[in-house]
């Protein structure tokens, strides 16, 4: 991977951030989505820091360094794409409340896909990027801003509780599906005959 390809990745991520910002700005009523507002206030910092990093990736970056940077940027892009997907599912005006659509989107994507978590992980990736010895783009003030934003997002109450974004079990074959999702004991008898379940058993000698 070359420096030009790294710059291309950065441009792609900043374009996604611009799209997210435009989609959110078009929402007529987002009062019941406070986490989105918190996220959108911090995305310009991600965008601007990435642009600064792109200006500092020169032709002196070797293949190994570029591969290291690529992994960081791909993680950042993945989080940005997930954020964009969620926002586009929430944005349209429909009968289903926006928060309910947001909750459903997070549940479909799985645990750790709340908008504040995705943004925090984007910022963590950007911080790793600007501290890379090849880039060294950010000033101390920019790094401090990133760390403060990461801290603030980490302290937020989950916009969707983790139990709402737990794994969904799907069964596409034949036969029963026996799942114990909570605590306690589970006893299944899917064939013929009797089933005897006992807890503590005591046997005494005559």
mmCIF file of C-alpha atoms in Angstrom:
data_model
loop_
_atom_site.group_PDB
_atom_site.id
_atom_site.type_symbol
_atom_site.label_atom_id
_atom_site.label_comp_id
_atom_site.label_asym_id
_atom_site.label_seq_id
_atom_site.Cartn_x
_atom_site.Cartn_y
_atom_site.Cartn_z
ATOM 1 C CA UNK A 1 0.000 0.000 0.000
ATOM 2 C CA UNK A 2 1.276 3.470 -0.923
ATOM 3 C CA UNK A 3 0.856 6.859 0.701
ATOM 4 C CA UNK A 4 -1.646 7.731 -2.034
ATOM 5 C CA UNK A 5 -3.818 4.766 -1.056
ATOM 6 C CA UNK A 6 -3.708 5.853 2.579
ATOM 7 C CA UNK A 7 -4.866 9.310 1.546
ATOM 8 C CA UNK A 8 -7.657 7.674 -0.470
ATOM 9 C CA UNK A 9 -8.854 5.801 2.620
ATOM 10 C CA UNK A 10 -8.816 9.009 4.643
ATOM 11 C CA UNK A 11 -10.821 10.808 1.941
ATOM 12 C CA UNK A 12 -13.381 8.009 1.948
ATOM 13 C CA UNK A 13 -13.875 8.239 5.714
ATOM 14 C CA UNK A 14 -14.215 12.025 5.692
ATOM 15 C CA UNK A 15 -16.797 11.718 2.889
ATOM 16 C CA UNK A 16 -18.836 9.314 5.047
ATOM 17 C CA UNK A 17 -18.662 11.770 7.946
ATOM 18 C CA UNK A 18 -19.900 14.561 5.663
ATOM 19 C CA UNK A 19 -22.834 12.362 4.589
ATOM 20 C CA UNK A 20 -23.691 11.567 8.213
ATOM 21 C CA UNK A 21 -23.660 15.271 9.068
ATOM 22 C CA UNK A 22 -25.942 16.145 6.140
ATOM 23 C CA UNK A 23 -28.421 13.362 6.915
ATOM 24 C CA UNK A 24 -28.624 14.374 10.562
ATOM 25 C CA UNK A 25 -29.058 18.055 9.633
ATOM 26 C CA UNK A 26 -32.067 17.110 7.499
ATOM 27 C CA UNK A 27 -33.927 15.529 10.426
ATOM 28 C CA UNK A 28 -36.932 17.605 11.399
ATOM 29 C CA UNK A 29 -37.275 16.132 14.879
ATOM 30 C CA UNK A 30 -34.407 14.410 16.654
ATOM 31 C CA UNK A 31 -35.189 15.550 20.185
ATOM 32 C CA UNK A 32 -35.647 11.965 21.361
ATOM 33 C CA UNK A 33 -32.192 10.997 20.076
ATOM 34 C CA UNK A 34 -29.821 12.921 22.369
ATOM 35 C CA UNK A 35 -26.947 10.501 21.743
ATOM 36 C CA UNK A 36 -26.989 11.459 18.064
ATOM 37 C CA UNK A 37 -26.549 15.108 18.969
ATOM 38 C CA UNK A 38 -23.597 14.281 21.238
ATOM 39 C CA UNK A 39 -22.011 12.276 18.445
ATOM 40 C CA UNK A 40 -22.563 14.873 15.731
ATOM 41 C CA UNK A 41 -20.934 17.551 17.863
ATOM 42 C CA UNK A 42 -17.734 15.491 17.932
ATOM 43 C CA UNK A 43 -17.530 14.188 14.372
ATOM 44 C CA UNK A 44 -15.961 17.420 13.002
ATOM 45 C CA UNK A 45 -12.980 16.751 15.281
ATOM 46 C CA UNK A 46 -12.581 13.306 13.693
ATOM 47 C CA UNK A 47 -12.928 14.737 10.180
ATOM 48 C CA UNK A 48 -10.484 17.610 10.696
ATOM 49 C CA UNK A 49 -7.881 15.438 12.426
ATOM 50 C CA UNK A 50 -8.058 12.910 9.598
ATOM 51 C CA UNK A 51 -7.562 15.658 7.030
ATOM 52 C CA UNK A 52 -4.526 16.915 8.935
ATOM 53 C CA UNK A 53 -3.168 13.369 9.013
ATOM 54 C CA UNK A 54 -3.658 13.060 5.258
ATOM 55 C CA UNK A 55 -1.522 16.137 4.708
ATOM 56 C CA UNK A 56 1.334 14.552 6.666
ATOM 57 C CA UNK A 57 1.427 11.173 4.929
ATOM 58 C CA UNK A 58 4.294 11.653 2.524
ATOM 59 C CA UNK A 59 6.202 9.541 0.069
ATOM 60 C CA UNK A 60 8.672 8.557 2.790
ATOM 61 C CA UNK A 61 6.243 6.035 4.310
ATOM 62 C CA UNK A 62 7.481 2.479 3.777
ATOM 63 C CA UNK A 63 5.269 -0.522 2.970
ATOM 64 C CA UNK A 64 5.210 -1.820 6.558
ATOM 65 C CA UNK A 65 4.193 1.584 7.937
ATOM 66 C CA UNK A 66 1.481 1.981 5.310
ATOM 67 C CA UNK A 67 0.051 -1.451 6.154
ATOM 68 C CA UNK A 68 -0.073 -0.501 9.836
ATOM 69 C CA UNK A 69 -1.846 2.754 8.998
ATOM 70 C CA UNK A 70 -4.217 0.887 6.662
ATOM 71 C CA UNK A 71 -5.425 -1.399 9.470
ATOM 72 C CA UNK A 72 -6.177 1.603 11.682
ATOM 73 C CA UNK A 73 -8.039 3.402 8.903
ATOM 74 C CA UNK A 74 -10.044 0.319 7.921
ATOM 75 C CA UNK A 75 -11.269 -0.005 11.496
ATOM 76 C CA UNK A 76 -12.213 3.678 11.489
ATOM 77 C CA UNK A 77 -14.015 3.288 8.153
ATOM 78 C CA UNK A 78 -15.945 0.257 9.412
ATOM 79 C CA UNK A 79 -17.237 2.236 12.411
ATOM 80 C CA UNK A 80 -18.115 5.208 10.198
ATOM 81 C CA UNK A 81 -20.040 2.975 7.774
ATOM 82 C CA UNK A 82 -21.999 1.398 10.630
ATOM 83 C CA UNK A 83 -22.819 4.854 11.968
ATOM 84 C CA UNK A 84 -24.003 5.943 8.521
ATOM 85 C CA UNK A 85 -26.142 2.801 8.155
ATOM 86 C CA UNK A 86 -27.846 3.391 11.499
ATOM 87 C CA UNK A 87 -28.549 7.043 10.780
ATOM 88 C CA UNK A 88 -30.023 6.275 7.354
ATOM 89 C CA UNK A 89 -32.352 3.708 8.927
ATOM 90 C CA UNK A 90 -33.473 6.214 11.537
ATOM 91 C CA UNK A 91 -33.770 9.293 9.297
ATOM 92 C CA UNK A 92 -36.893 8.607 7.140
ATOM 93 C CA UNK A 93 -40.231 9.853 8.429
ATOM 94 C CA UNK A 94 -42.281 6.754 9.233
ATOM 95 C CA UNK A 95 -44.990 5.663 11.633
ATOM 96 C CA UNK A 96 -42.460 3.757 13.739
ATOM 97 C CA UNK A 97 -40.800 6.175 16.190
ATOM 98 C CA UNK A 98 -37.187 7.017 15.384
ATOM 99 C CA UNK A 99 -35.878 5.722 18.688
ATOM 100 C CA UNK A 100 -37.557 2.368 18.113
ATOM 101 C CA UNK A 101 -35.961 2.138 14.654
ATOM 102 C CA UNK A 102 -32.616 3.051 16.220
ATOM 103 C CA UNK A 103 -33.008 0.358 18.860
ATOM 104 C CA UNK A 104 -33.890 -2.208 16.192
ATOM 105 C CA UNK A 105 -30.879 -1.212 14.066
ATOM 106 C CA UNK A 106 -28.498 -1.576 17.011
ATOM 107 C CA UNK A 107 -30.016 -4.920 17.922
ATOM 108 C CA UNK A 108 -29.586 -6.163 14.353
ATOM 109 C CA UNK A 109 -25.933 -5.089 14.238
ATOM 110 C CA UNK A 110 -25.219 -6.490 17.701
ATOM 111 C CA UNK A 111 -23.706 -5.395 20.978
ATOM 112 C CA UNK A 112 -21.293 -2.471 20.801
ATOM 113 C CA UNK A 113 -23.034 -0.703 17.915
ATOM 114 C CA UNK A 114 -24.605 2.169 19.819
ATOM 115 C CA UNK A 115 -23.756 5.452 18.088
ATOM 116 C CA UNK A 116 -21.663 6.716 21.000
ATOM 117 C CA UNK A 117 -19.627 3.488 21.089
ATOM 118 C CA UNK A 118 -18.975 3.589 17.335
ATOM 119 C CA UNK A 119 -17.873 7.229 17.512
ATOM 120 C CA UNK A 120 -15.632 6.581 20.506
ATOM 121 C CA UNK A 121 -13.936 3.724 18.659
ATOM 122 C CA UNK A 122 -13.480 5.956 15.606
ATOM 123 C CA UNK A 123 -11.754 8.510 17.818
ATOM 124 C CA UNK A 124 -9.538 5.863 19.385
ATOM 125 C CA UNK A 125 -8.477 4.776 15.890
ATOM 126 C CA UNK A 126 -7.773 8.370 14.864
ATOM 127 C CA UNK A 127 -5.679 8.897 17.990
ATOM 128 C CA UNK A 128 -3.588 5.829 17.112
ATOM 129 C CA UNK A 129 -3.217 7.175 13.582
ATOM 130 C CA UNK A 130 -1.954 10.630 14.517
ATOM 131 C CA UNK A 131 0.463 9.163 17.050
ATOM 132 C CA UNK A 132 1.981 6.869 14.410
ATOM 133 C CA UNK A 133 5.631 7.801 13.828
ATOM 134 C CA UNK A 134 5.045 8.205 10.081
ATOM 135 C CA UNK A 135 2.107 10.579 10.476
ATOM 136 C CA UNK A 136 2.791 12.549 13.661
ATOM 137 C CA UNK A 137 0.138 14.983 12.514
ATOM 138 C CA UNK A 138 -1.726 16.125 15.594
ATOM 139 C CA UNK A 139 -0.655 18.826 17.972
ATOM 140 C CA UNK A 140 -0.786 18.248 21.710
ATOM 141 C CA UNK A 141 -4.006 20.276 21.775
ATOM 142 C CA UNK A 142 -5.649 18.031 19.161
ATOM 143 C CA UNK A 143 -4.646 14.872 21.007
ATOM 144 C CA UNK A 144 -5.995 16.384 24.228
ATOM 145 C CA UNK A 145 -9.301 17.136 22.467
ATOM 146 C CA UNK A 146 -9.532 13.558 21.222
ATOM 147 C CA UNK A 147 -8.816 12.144 24.672
ATOM 148 C CA UNK A 148 -11.424 14.440 26.242
ATOM 149 C CA UNK A 149 -14.038 13.453 23.648
ATOM 150 C CA UNK A 150 -13.280 9.745 24.187
ATOM 151 C CA UNK A 151 -13.631 10.244 27.934
ATOM 152 C CA UNK A 152 -16.948 12.092 27.534
ATOM 153 C CA UNK A 153 -18.428 9.433 25.261
ATOM 154 C CA UNK A 154 -17.251 6.669 27.594
ATOM 155 C CA UNK A 155 -19.089 8.349 30.463
ATOM 156 C CA UNK A 156 -22.403 8.570 28.581
ATOM 157 C CA UNK A 157 -25.332 6.408 29.577
ATOM 158 C CA UNK A 158 -25.859 3.753 26.875
ATOM 159 C CA UNK A 159 -28.264 5.104 24.266
ATOM 160 C CA UNK A 160 -29.554 1.542 23.943
ATOM 161 C CA UNK A 161 -29.084 -0.819 26.913
ATOM 162 C CA UNK A 162 -26.698 -3.691 26.218
ATOM 163 C CA UNK A 163 -29.406 -6.257 26.888
ATOM 164 C CA UNK A 164 -31.410 -4.738 24.013
ATOM 165 C CA UNK A 165 -28.501 -5.302 21.633
ATOM 166 C CA UNK A 166 -27.816 -8.897 22.601
ATOM 167 C CA UNK A 167 -27.484 -11.736 20.132
ATOM 168 C CA UNK A 168 -30.585 -13.003 18.347
ATOM 169 C CA UNK A 169 -30.810 -16.777 17.880
ATOM 170 C CA UNK A 170 -31.977 -18.017 14.479
ATOM 171 C CA UNK A 171 -32.835 -21.595 13.567
ATOM 172 C CA UNK A 172 -33.223 -22.426 9.888
ATOM 173 C CA UNK A 173 -33.212 -26.242 9.994
ATOM 174 C CA UNK A 174 -35.650 -28.854 11.156
ATOM 175 C CA UNK A 175 -36.477 -29.830 14.717
ATOM 176 C CA UNK A 176 -36.642 -27.888 17.930
ATOM 177 C CA UNK A 177 -34.399 -25.120 19.147
ATOM 178 C CA UNK A 178 -33.702 -25.225 22.877
ATOM 179 C CA UNK A 179 -32.058 -22.094 24.229
ATOM 180 C CA UNK A 180 -31.503 -20.994 27.790
ATOM 181 C CA UNK A 181 -30.765 -17.275 27.467
ATOM 182 C CA UNK A 182 -30.914 -16.425 31.156
ATOM 183 C CA UNK A 183 -29.925 -18.097 34.379
ATOM 184 C CA UNK A 184 -31.330 -21.272 35.869
ATOM 185 C CA UNK A 185 -31.736 -24.838 34.689
ATOM 186 C CA UNK A 186 -33.143 -26.112 31.427
ATOM 187 C CA UNK A 187 -34.557 -29.588 30.840
ATOM 188 C CA UNK A 188 -35.553 -30.704 27.356
ATOM 189 C CA UNK A 189 -37.260 -33.892 26.287
ATOM 190 C CA UNK A 190 -37.774 -33.808 22.541
ATOM 191 C CA UNK A 191 -38.414 -37.521 22.027
ATOM 192 C CA UNK A 192 -40.655 -40.162 23.489
ATOM 193 C CA UNK A 193 -40.688 -41.439 27.050
ATOM 194 C CA UNK A 194 -40.709 -39.864 30.469
ATOM 195 C CA UNK A 195 -38.232 -37.356 31.823
ATOM 196 C CA UNK A 196 -37.438 -37.142 35.535
ATOM 197 C CA UNK A 197 -35.678 -34.028 36.804
ATOM 198 C CA UNK A 198 -34.303 -33.813 40.309
ATOM 199 C CA UNK A 199 -32.214 -31.295 42.164
ATOM 200 C CA UNK A 200 -30.447 -32.642 45.274
ATOM 201 C CA UNK A 201 -30.841 -36.387 45.834
ATOM 202 C CA UNK A 202 -29.993 -38.290 49.037
ATOM 203 C CA UNK A 203 -29.422 -42.040 49.227
ATOM 204 C CA UNK A 204 -29.327 -43.863 52.573
ATOM 205 C CA UNK A 205 -28.171 -47.384 53.295
ATOM 206 C CA UNK A 206 -30.544 -49.783 55.104
#
